[in-house]
Amino acid sequence: LLLPLTGCGSEDHLYYRYDYDLTEYITLAEYKNLPVEKVDFTVTEEEIQNQILSTVMYFAQDVEVDRASEKWDTVKFSCTAELDGTELPEYCEEEGSLKLGFPAYGEAVDKALTGVKAGDTVQADRVLSGMVSDEALAGKTIQYTFTVTAVCETEDPVYNDIFVKAYFGFDTVAEYEESVR
């Protein structure tokens, strides 16, 4: 086994050669005469198309826009979070983002960030559920102050032969789709 090790930004490579016989430490189980259940599975065209769409959407990019935020946009922000006058930095990100329509911070926050533009400051409250790490905070209300730094919309990639060649190594969409099938 040959492992290259490099330092950050370094061009020097160190190589360590491991040539150990570890068979005395490894025991493999015997798998003879185990019952096997055959499962028939049919993939539907809808499942194939959903897999392709999901994979293609992985390559979507957020593009900054100069307009008010809408559902499915990504709002980038810095924020503060307070509970009873005490700041809670662990409940907010200095450079955070939220995809509207997926209320990760709760419905009230999602609603407050809908319709904002870069430079806006908005406040919203969030009642913590019982799913918080500190049970003493369950049911308490956090007051957020968000300063919007950007509004971005998702730009979907063009799904064509060029795309599948660049990202998946197939010459055509048909070849890629057959591999998914």
Coordinates of N, CA, C and O in Angstrom, one line a residue:
L1 N 0.9 -1.2 0.0 CA 0.0 0.0 0.0 C 0.9 1.2 0.0 O 1.8 1.3 0.8
L2 N 0.7 2.2 -0.9 CA 1.5 3.3 -1.0 C 0.6 4.5 -0.7 O -0.4 4.8 -1.4
L3 N 0.9 5.3 0.3 CA 0.1 6.5 0.7 C 0.9 7.8 0.5 O 1.9 8.0 1.1
P4 N 0.4 8.7 -0.4 CA 1.1 9.9 -0.5 C 0.6 10.9 0.6 O -0.6 11.0 0.8
L5 N 1.5 11.6 1.2 CA 1.1 12.6 2.2 C 1.7 13.9 1.8 O 2.9 14.0 1.4
T6 N 0.9 14.9 1.8 CA 1.4 16.3 1.4 C 0.9 17.3 2.4 O -0.1 17.1 3.1
G7 N 1.7 18.3 2.5 CA 1.3 19.4 3.4 C 0.5 20.4 2.6 O 0.5 20.4 1.3
C8 N -0.3 21.3 3.2 CA -1.1 22.3 2.5 C -0.2 23.2 1.7 O 0.7 23.9 2.2
G9 N -0.4 23.2 0.4 CA 0.3 24.1 -0.5 C 1.7 23.6 -0.8 O 2.5 24.3 -1.4
S10 N 2.1 22.5 -0.3 CA 3.4 21.9 -0.5 C 3.5 21.1 -1.7 O 2.5 20.4 -2.0
E11 N 4.6 21.1 -2.4 CA 4.8 20.3 -3.6 C 5.5 19.0 -3.2 O 5.7 18.1 -4.1
D12 N 6.1 18.9 -2.0 CA 6.8 17.8 -1.6 C 5.9 16.6 -1.3 O 4.9 16.8 -0.6
H13 N 6.2 15.4 -1.7 CA 5.4 14.3 -1.4 C 6.2 13.3 -0.6 O 7.4 13.0 -0.9
L14 N 5.7 12.8 0.5 CA 6.3 11.8 1.3 C 5.6 10.5 1.0 O 4.4 10.4 1.0
Y15 N 6.3 9.4 0.8 CA 5.7 8.1 0.6 C 6.1 7.1 1.7 O 7.3 7.0 2.0
Y16 N 5.1 6.5 2.2 CA 5.3 5.4 3.2 C 4.9 4.1 2.6 O 3.8 4.0 2.1
R17 N 5.8 3.1 2.6 CA 5.4 1.8 2.1 C 5.1 0.9 3.2 O 5.9 0.7 4.1
Y18 N 3.9 0.3 3.2 CA 3.5 -0.6 4.2 C 3.4 -2.0 3.5 O 2.7 -2.2 2.6
D19 N 4.3 -2.9 4.0 CA 4.3 -4.2 3.5 C 4.2 -5.2 4.6 O 5.2 -5.9 5.0
Y20 N 3.0 -5.2 5.2 CA 2.8 -6.1 6.4 C 1.9 -7.3 6.0 O 1.0 -7.1 5.2
D21 N 2.1 -8.4 6.6 CA 1.3 -9.6 6.4 C 0.4 -9.6 7.6 O 0.8 -9.9 8.8
L22 N -0.9 -9.2 7.5 CA -1.8 -9.1 8.6 C -2.8 -10.3 8.7 O -3.7 -10.3 9.5
T23 N -2.5 -11.3 7.9 CA -3.4 -12.5 7.9 C -3.5 -13.1 9.3 O -4.6 -13.7 9.6
E24 N -2.5 -13.1 10.1 CA -2.7 -13.7 11.5 C -3.7 -12.9 12.4 O -4.1 -13.4 13.4
Y25 N -4.0 -11.7 12.0 CA -4.9 -10.9 12.8 C -6.4 -10.8 12.2 O -7.3 -10.3 12.8
I26 N -6.5 -11.4 11.0 CA -7.8 -11.3 10.3 C -8.4 -12.7 10.1 O -7.7 -13.6 9.7
T27 N -9.7 -12.8 10.6 CA -10.4 -14.1 10.4 C -11.6 -13.7 9.6 O -12.4 -12.9 10.0
L28 N -11.8 -14.4 8.5 CA -13.0 -14.2 7.7 C -14.0 -15.3 8.0 O -13.7 -16.5 8.2
A29 N -15.3 -14.9 8.1 CA -16.3 -15.9 8.4 C -16.7 -16.7 7.2 O -16.4 -16.3 6.1
E30 N -17.2 -17.9 7.5 CA -17.6 -18.8 6.4 C -19.1 -18.5 6.1 O -19.9 -18.4 7.0
Y31 N -19.4 -18.4 4.9 CA -20.8 -18.0 4.5 C -21.4 -19.1 3.7 O -22.3 -18.9 2.9
K32 N -21.1 -20.4 3.9 CA -21.6 -21.5 3.2 C -23.0 -21.9 3.8 O -23.2 -21.8 5.0
N33 N -23.9 -22.3 3.0 CA -25.2 -22.8 3.4 C -26.1 -21.8 4.1 O -26.9 -22.2 4.9
L34 N -25.9 -20.5 3.9 CA -26.8 -19.5 4.4 C -28.0 -19.4 3.5 O -27.9 -19.4 2.3
P35 N -29.2 -19.2 4.1 CA -30.4 -19.1 3.3 C -30.3 -17.7 2.6 O -29.9 -16.7 3.1
V36 N -30.7 -17.7 1.3 CA -30.8 -16.5 0.5 C -32.2 -16.3 0.0 O -32.8 -17.3 -0.5
E37 N -32.7 -15.1 0.1 CA -34.0 -14.9 -0.4 C -33.9 -14.0 -1.7 O -33.3 -12.9 -1.6
K38 N -34.4 -14.5 -2.8 CA -34.3 -13.8 -4.0 C -35.4 -12.7 -4.0 O -36.6 -13.0 -3.7
V39 N -35.1 -11.5 -4.4 CA -36.0 -10.4 -4.4 C -36.0 -9.9 -5.8 O -35.0 -9.5 -6.4
D40 N -37.2 -9.9 -6.4 CA -37.4 -9.3 -7.7 C -37.7 -7.8 -7.5 O -38.6 -7.5 -6.7
F41 N -37.0 -7.0 -8.3 CA -37.3 -5.5 -8.2 C -37.3 -4.9 -9.6 O -36.4 -5.2 -10.4
T42 N -38.4 -4.2 -9.8 CA -38.5 -3.5 -11.1 C -38.4 -2.0 -10.9 O -39.1 -1.5 -10.1
V43 N -37.6 -1.4 -11.6 CA -37.4 0.0 -11.6 C -38.4 0.7 -12.6 O -38.4 0.3 -13.7
T44 N -39.1 1.7 -12.1 CA -40.1 2.3 -13.0 C -39.4 3.5 -13.7 O -38.4 4.0 -13.3
E45 N -40.1 3.9 -14.8 CA -39.6 5.0 -15.6 C -39.6 6.3 -14.7 O -38.7 7.1 -14.8
E46 N -40.6 6.4 -13.9 CA -40.7 7.6 -13.0 C -39.5 7.6 -12.0 O -38.9 8.7 -11.8
E47 N -39.1 6.5 -11.5 CA -37.9 6.4 -10.6 C -36.7 6.8 -11.3 O -35.8 7.4 -10.7
I48 N -36.5 6.3 -12.5 CA -35.3 6.7 -13.3 C -35.3 8.2 -13.6 O -34.2 8.8 -13.3
Q49 N -36.4 8.7 -14.0 CA -36.4 10.2 -14.2 C -36.2 11.0 -12.9 O -35.5 12.0 -13.0
N50 N -36.7 10.5 -11.8 CA -36.5 11.2 -10.5 C -35.0 11.1 -10.1 O -34.4 12.1 -9.6
Q51 N -34.3 10.0 -10.4 CA -32.9 9.9 -10.1 C -32.1 10.8 -11.0 O -31.2 11.5 -10.5
I52 N -32.4 10.9 -12.3 CA -31.7 11.8 -13.2 C -31.9 13.2 -12.8 O -30.9 14.0 -12.7
L53 N -33.2 13.6 -12.5 CA -33.4 15.0 -12.0 C -32.7 15.3 -10.8 O -32.1 16.4 -10.7
S54 N -32.7 14.4 -9.8 CA -32.0 14.6 -8.5 C -30.5 14.8 -8.8 O -29.9 15.7 -8.2
T55 N -29.9 14.0 -9.6 CA -28.5 14.1 -9.9 C -28.1 15.4 -10.6 O -27.2 16.0 -10.3
V56 N -29.0 15.7 -11.6 CA -28.7 17.0 -12.4 C -28.8 18.2 -11.5 O -28.0 19.1 -11.5
M57 N -29.9 18.2 -10.6 CA -30.1 19.3 -9.7 C -29.0 19.5 -8.7 O -28.8 20.6 -8.2
Y58 N -28.2 18.4 -8.5 CA -27.0 18.6 -7.6 C -26.1 19.6 -8.1 O -25.4 20.3 -7.4
F59 N -26.1 19.8 -9.4 CA -25.1 20.7 -10.1 C -25.7 22.1 -10.3 O -25.1 22.9 -10.9
A60 N -26.9 22.3 -9.8 CA -27.5 23.7 -9.9 C -26.7 24.7 -9.1 O -26.0 24.3 -8.1
Q61 N -26.7 25.9 -9.5 CA -25.9 26.9 -8.8 C -26.8 28.1 -8.4 O -27.8 28.4 -9.1
D62 N -26.5 28.7 -7.3 CA -27.2 29.9 -6.8 C -26.5 31.1 -7.5 O -25.3 31.3 -7.5
V63 N -27.4 31.9 -8.1 CA -26.9 33.1 -8.8 C -27.6 34.3 -8.1 O -28.8 34.4 -8.0
E64 N -26.7 35.3 -7.7 CA -27.2 36.5 -7.0 C -28.1 37.3 -7.9 O -27.8 37.5 -9.1
V65 N -29.3 37.8 -7.4 CA -30.2 38.6 -8.1 C -30.5 39.9 -7.4 O -30.3 39.9 -6.1
D66 N -30.9 40.9 -8.1 CA -31.2 42.2 -7.5 C -32.7 42.4 -7.5 O -33.3 43.1 -8.3
R67 N -33.4 41.7 -6.6 CA -34.8 41.7 -6.4 C -35.2 41.2 -5.1 O -34.4 40.6 -4.3
A68 N -36.5 41.3 -4.7 CA -37.0 40.8 -3.4 C -37.0 39.2 -3.5 O -37.2 38.7 -4.5
S69 N -36.7 38.6 -2.4 CA -36.7 37.2 -2.3 C -38.1 36.6 -2.5 O -39.1 37.1 -2.1
E70 N -38.1 35.4 -3.1 CA -39.3 34.6 -3.3 C -39.1 33.2 -2.9 O -38.0 32.8 -2.6
K71 N -40.2 32.5 -2.8 CA -40.1 31.0 -2.4 C -39.1 30.3 -3.4 O -39.2 30.6 -4.6
W72 N -38.3 29.5 -2.8 CA -37.3 28.7 -3.5 C -36.0 29.4 -3.7 O -35.0 28.9 -4.2
D73 N -36.0 30.8 -3.4 CA -34.7 31.5 -3.5 C -33.9 31.1 -2.3 O -34.4 30.7 -1.3
T74 N -32.6 31.4 -2.3 CA -31.7 31.3 -1.2 C -31.4 32.7 -0.7 O -31.0 33.5 -1.5
V75 N -31.6 32.9 0.6 CA -31.3 34.2 1.2 C -30.0 34.0 2.0 O -30.0 33.1 2.9
K76 N -29.0 34.8 1.7 CA -27.8 34.7 2.5 C -27.8 35.8 3.5 O -28.3 36.9 3.2
F77 N -27.3 35.6 4.7 CA -27.4 36.6 5.8 C -26.3 36.4 6.8 O -25.6 35.4 6.9
S78 N -26.2 37.4 7.7 CA -25.5 37.3 9.0 C -26.6 37.5 10.0 O -27.6 38.1 9.7
C79 N -26.5 36.9 11.2 CA -27.6 37.0 12.1 C -27.1 36.9 13.5 O -26.0 36.5 13.8
T80 N -28.0 37.4 14.4 CA -27.8 37.2 15.9 C -29.0 36.5 16.4 O -30.1 36.7 15.8
A81 N -28.9 35.8 17.5 CA -30.0 35.1 18.1 C -29.9 35.4 19.6 O -28.8 35.3 20.2
E82 N -31.0 35.8 20.2 CA -31.1 36.1 21.6 C -32.2 35.4 22.3 O -33.3 35.2 21.7
L83 N -32.0 35.0 23.5 CA -33.0 34.4 24.3 C -33.0 35.1 25.7 O -32.0 35.1 26.4
D84 N -34.1 35.8 26.0 CA -34.2 36.6 27.2 C -33.0 37.5 27.4 O -32.4 37.7 28.5
G85 N -32.6 38.2 26.3 CA -31.5 39.2 26.4 C -30.1 38.6 26.3 O -29.2 39.4 26.4
T86 N -30.0 37.3 26.3 CA -28.7 36.7 26.2 C -28.5 36.2 24.8 O -29.3 35.5 24.2
E87 N -27.3 36.6 24.2 CA -27.0 36.1 22.9 C -26.6 34.7 22.8 O -26.0 34.1 23.7
L88 N -27.2 34.0 21.8 CA -26.9 32.5 21.6 C -26.2 32.3 20.3 O -26.9 32.0 19.3
P89 N -24.9 32.5 20.2 CA -24.2 32.3 18.9 C -24.4 30.9 18.3 O -24.3 30.8 17.1
E90 N -24.6 29.9 19.1 CA -24.7 28.6 18.6 C -26.1 28.4 17.8 O -26.2 27.4 17.1
Y91 N -27.0 29.3 17.9 CA -28.3 29.2 17.2 C -28.3 30.1 15.9 O -29.3 30.2 15.3
C92 N -27.2 30.6 15.5 CA -27.1 31.5 14.3 C -25.8 31.4 13.7 O -24.8 31.1 14.4
E93 N -25.7 31.6 12.4 CA -24.5 31.6 11.7 C -24.1 33.0 11.3 O -25.0 33.8 10.9
E94 N -22.8 33.3 11.3 CA -22.4 34.6 10.9 C -22.5 34.8 9.4 O -22.8 35.9 8.9
E95 N -22.3 33.7 8.7 CA -22.5 33.7 7.2 C -23.4 32.6 6.9 O -23.0 31.5 6.4
G96 N -24.7 32.7 7.1 CA -25.7 31.7 6.9 C -26.5 31.8 5.7 O -26.4 32.9 5.0
S97 N -27.2 30.8 5.4 CA -28.2 30.9 4.2 C -29.4 30.0 4.5 O -29.3 29.1 5.3
L98 N -30.4 30.4 3.9 CA -31.7 29.6 4.0 C -32.4 29.6 2.7 O -32.6 30.6 2.0
K99 N -32.8 28.4 2.3 CA -33.5 28.2 1.1 C -35.0 28.3 1.5 O -35.5 27.6 2.3
L100 N -35.6 29.4 0.9 CA -37.0 29.7 1.3 C -37.9 28.5 0.8 O -37.8 28.0 -0.3
G101 N -38.9 28.2 1.6 CA -39.8 27.1 1.3 C -39.4 25.8 2.0 O -40.1 24.8 2.1
F102 N -38.2 25.8 2.6 CA -37.7 24.7 3.5 C -37.3 25.4 4.8 O -36.2 25.7 5.1
P103 N -38.3 25.6 5.7 CA -38.2 26.4 6.9 C -37.3 25.8 8.0 O -37.7 25.4 9.0
A104 N -36.0 25.7 7.7 CA -35.0 25.1 8.7 C -35.0 25.9 10.0 O -34.8 25.3 11.0
Y105 N -35.3 27.2 9.9 CA -35.3 28.0 11.2 C -36.8 28.2 11.7 O -37.0 29.0 12.6
G106 N -37.7 27.6 11.0 CA -39.1 27.7 11.4 C -39.9 28.5 10.4 O -39.3 29.3 9.6
E107 N -41.2 28.4 10.4 CA -42.1 29.1 9.5 C -42.0 30.6 9.6 O -42.1 31.3 8.6
A108 N -41.9 31.1 10.9 CA -41.9 32.6 11.1 C -40.7 33.2 10.4 O -40.7 34.2 9.8
V109 N -39.5 32.5 10.6 CA -38.3 33.0 10.0 C -38.4 32.9 8.5 O -38.0 33.9 7.8
D110 N -38.9 31.8 7.9 CA -39.0 31.7 6.5 C -39.9 32.8 5.9 O -39.6 33.4 4.9
K111 N -41.0 33.1 6.6 CA -41.9 34.2 6.2 C -41.3 35.5 6.3 O -41.4 36.4 5.4
A112 N -40.5 35.8 7.4 CA -39.8 37.1 7.5 C -38.8 37.3 6.5 O -38.5 38.5 6.0
L113 N -38.1 36.2 6.0 CA -37.1 36.4 5.0 C -37.6 36.4 3.5 O -36.9 36.6 2.6
T114 N -38.9 36.1 3.4 CA -39.6 36.2 2.1 C -39.9 37.6 1.8 O -40.5 38.3 2.6
G115 N -39.4 38.1 0.6 CA -39.7 39.5 0.2 C -38.6 40.5 0.6 O -38.7 41.7 0.4
V116 N -37.5 40.0 1.1 CA -36.4 40.9 1.5 C -35.4 41.1 0.4 O -35.4 40.3 -0.6
K117 N -34.6 42.1 0.4 CA -33.5 42.4 -0.5 C -32.2 42.5 0.2 O -32.2 42.7 1.4
A118 N -31.1 42.4 -0.5 CA -29.8 42.5 0.1 C -29.7 43.9 0.8 O -30.2 44.9 0.3
G119 N -29.2 43.9 2.0 CA -29.1 45.1 2.8 C -30.2 45.3 3.8 O -30.1 46.0 4.8
D120 N -31.3 44.5 3.6 CA -32.4 44.6 4.6 C -32.1 43.9 5.9 O -31.3 43.0 5.9
T121 N -32.6 44.4 7.0 CA -32.5 43.8 8.3 C -33.9 43.5 8.8 O -34.8 44.4 8.8
V122 N -34.2 42.2 9.2 CA -35.5 41.8 9.6 C -35.3 41.0 10.9 O -34.3 40.5 11.2
Q123 N -36.4 41.0 11.7 CA -36.4 40.3 12.9 C -37.5 39.2 12.8 O -38.5 39.4 12.2
A124 N -37.3 38.1 13.5 CA -38.3 37.0 13.6 C -38.0 36.2 14.8 O -36.9 36.1 15.3
D125 N -39.1 35.7 15.3 CA -39.1 34.8 16.5 C -39.2 33.3 16.1 O -39.9 33.0 15.1
R126 N -38.6 32.5 16.9 CA -38.7 31.0 16.6 C -38.9 30.4 18.0 O -38.1 30.5 18.9
V127 N -39.9 29.6 18.1 CA -40.2 28.8 19.3 C -39.4 27.5 19.1 O -39.6 26.8 18.1
L128 N -38.6 27.2 20.0 CA -37.8 25.9 19.9 C -38.6 24.7 20.3 O -39.4 24.7 21.2
S129 N -38.5 23.7 19.5 CA -39.2 22.5 19.7 C -38.5 21.6 20.8 O -37.4 22.0 21.3
G130 N -39.1 20.5 21.1 CA -38.5 19.6 22.1 C -37.3 18.9 21.5 O -36.7 18.1 22.2
M131 N -36.9 19.1 20.2 CA -35.8 18.4 19.6 C -34.5 19.2 19.8 O -33.5 18.9 19.0
V132 N -34.4 20.1 20.7 CA -33.1 20.9 20.9 C -32.2 20.1 21.8 O -32.7 19.2 22.6
S133 N -30.9 20.3 21.7 CA -29.9 19.6 22.5 C -30.1 19.9 24.0 O -29.8 19.0 24.8
D134 N -30.4 21.1 24.3 CA -30.6 21.5 25.7 C -32.1 21.5 26.0 O -32.8 22.4 25.6
E135 N -32.6 20.5 26.7 CA -34.0 20.3 27.0 C -34.6 21.5 27.7 O -35.8 21.8 27.6
A136 N -33.8 22.3 28.5 CA -34.3 23.4 29.2 C -34.7 24.5 28.3 O -35.5 25.4 28.7
L137 N -34.3 24.5 27.0 CA -34.7 25.5 26.0 C -35.9 25.2 25.3 O -36.5 26.0 24.6
A138 N -36.4 23.9 25.4 CA -37.6 23.5 24.6 C -38.8 24.4 25.0 O -39.1 24.7 26.2
G139 N -39.5 24.9 24.0 CA -40.6 25.8 24.2 C -40.3 27.2 24.4 O -41.2 28.1 24.4
K140 N -39.0 27.6 24.5 CA -38.6 29.0 24.6 C -38.5 29.6 23.3 O -38.4 29.0 22.2
T141 N -38.6 31.0 23.3 CA -38.6 31.7 22.0 C -37.3 32.4 21.8 O -36.8 33.2 22.7
I142 N -36.7 32.2 20.7 CA -35.4 32.9 20.3 C -35.8 34.0 19.4 O -36.6 33.9 18.5
Q143 N -35.2 35.2 19.6 CA -35.4 36.4 18.8 C -34.2 36.5 17.8 O -33.1 36.6 18.3
Y144 N -34.5 36.4 16.5 CA -33.4 36.5 15.5 C -33.4 37.9 14.9 O -34.5 38.5 14.7
T145 N -32.2 38.4 14.6 CA -32.1 39.6 13.8 C -31.2 39.2 12.6 O -30.1 38.7 12.8
F146 N -31.8 39.2 11.4 CA -31.1 38.8 10.2 C -30.7 40.1 9.4 O -31.6 41.0 9.1
T147 N -29.5 40.2 8.9 CA -29.0 41.2 8.0 C -28.8 40.5 6.7 O -27.9 39.6 6.6
V148 N -29.6 40.8 5.7 CA -29.5 40.0 4.4 C -28.3 40.5 3.6 O -28.1 41.8 3.4
T149 N -27.5 39.6 3.2 CA -26.3 40.0 2.4 C -26.5 39.7 0.9 O -25.8 40.4 0.1
A150 N -27.4 38.8 0.6 CA -27.6 38.5 -0.9 C -28.9 37.7 -1.0 O -29.3 37.0 -0.1
V151 N -29.6 37.8 -2.2 CA -30.7 37.0 -2.5 C -30.3 36.3 -3.8 O -29.8 36.9 -4.7
C152 N -30.4 35.0 -3.8 CA -30.0 34.2 -5.0 C -31.1 33.3 -5.5 O -31.9 32.8 -4.7
E153 N -31.1 33.1 -6.8 CA -32.1 32.2 -7.3 C -31.3 31.0 -7.9 O -30.1 31.1 -8.2
T154 N -31.9 29.8 -7.9 CA -31.2 28.6 -8.4 C -31.2 28.6 -9.9 O -32.3 28.7 -10.5
E155 N -30.1 28.5 -10.5 CA -30.0 28.3 -11.9 C -29.7 26.9 -12.2 O -28.7 26.3 -11.9
D156 N -30.7 26.2 -12.9 CA -30.6 24.8 -13.2 C -29.6 24.6 -14.4 O -29.6 25.4 -15.3
P157 N -28.8 23.6 -14.3 CA -27.9 23.3 -15.5 C -28.7 22.9 -16.7 O -29.8 22.3 -16.6
V158 N -28.2 23.1 -17.9 CA -28.8 22.6 -19.1 C -28.4 21.1 -19.2 O -27.3 20.8 -19.3
Y159 N -29.5 20.3 -19.2 CA -29.3 18.8 -19.3 C -29.2 18.4 -20.8 O -30.2 18.4 -21.5
N160 N -28.0 18.2 -21.2 CA -27.7 17.9 -22.6 C -26.5 17.0 -22.7 O -25.9 16.7 -21.7
D161 N -26.1 16.7 -24.0 CA -24.9 15.8 -24.2 C -23.6 16.5 -23.6 O -22.8 15.8 -23.0
I162 N -23.5 17.8 -23.7 CA -22.3 18.5 -23.2 C -22.3 18.3 -21.7 O -21.2 18.0 -21.1
F163 N -23.4 18.5 -21.0 CA -23.5 18.3 -19.5 C -23.1 16.9 -19.1 O -22.3 16.7 -18.2
V164 N -23.7 15.9 -19.7 CA -23.4 14.5 -19.3 C -21.9 14.1 -19.6 O -21.3 13.3 -18.9
K165 N -21.4 14.7 -20.6 CA -20.0 14.4 -21.0 C -19.1 15.1 -19.9 O -18.1 14.4 -19.4
A166 N -19.4 16.3 -19.6 CA -18.5 17.0 -18.6 C -18.6 16.5 -17.2 O -17.5 16.4 -16.5
Y167 N -19.7 16.1 -16.8 CA -19.9 15.6 -15.4 C -19.9 14.1 -15.2 O -19.6 13.7 -14.1
F168 N -20.3 13.4 -16.2 CA -20.4 11.9 -16.0 C -19.6 11.1 -16.9 O -19.5 9.9 -16.8
G169 N -19.0 11.7 -17.9 CA -18.1 11.0 -18.8 C -18.8 10.2 -19.9 O -18.2 9.4 -20.6
F170 N -20.1 10.4 -20.1 CA -20.9 9.8 -21.2 C -20.9 10.7 -22.4 O -21.0 11.9 -22.2
D171 N -21.0 10.2 -23.6 CA -21.0 11.0 -24.8 C -22.4 11.6 -25.1 O -22.5 12.6 -25.7
T172 N -23.4 10.9 -24.6 CA -24.8 11.3 -24.9 C -25.7 11.2 -23.7 O -25.4 10.4 -22.8
V173 N -26.8 11.9 -23.7 CA -27.8 11.8 -22.7 C -28.4 10.4 -22.7 O -28.6 9.8 -21.6
A174 N -28.6 9.8 -23.8 CA -29.1 8.4 -23.9 C -28.2 7.4 -23.2 O -28.7 6.6 -22.5
E175 N -26.9 7.6 -23.4 CA -25.9 6.7 -22.7 C -26.0 6.9 -21.2 O -26.0 5.9 -20.5
Y176 N -26.1 8.1 -20.8 CA -26.2 8.4 -19.3 C -27.4 7.8 -18.8 O -27.4 7.1 -17.7
E177 N -28.6 8.0 -19.4 CA -29.8 7.5 -18.9 C -29.9 6.0 -18.9 O -30.5 5.4 -18.0
E178 N -29.2 5.3 -19.8 CA -29.1 3.9 -19.8 C -28.3 3.4 -18.6 O -28.6 2.4 -18.0
S179 N -27.3 4.1 -18.3 CA -26.5 3.8 -17.1 C -27.3 3.9 -15.8 O -27.1 3.1 -14.9
V180 N -28.2 4.9 -15.7 CA -29.1 5.0 -14.6 C -30.1 3.9 -14.6 O -30.3 3.3 -13.5
R181 N -30.6 3.5 -15.7 CA -31.5 2.4 -15.8 C -30.9 1.1 -15.3 O -31.4 0.4 -14.6

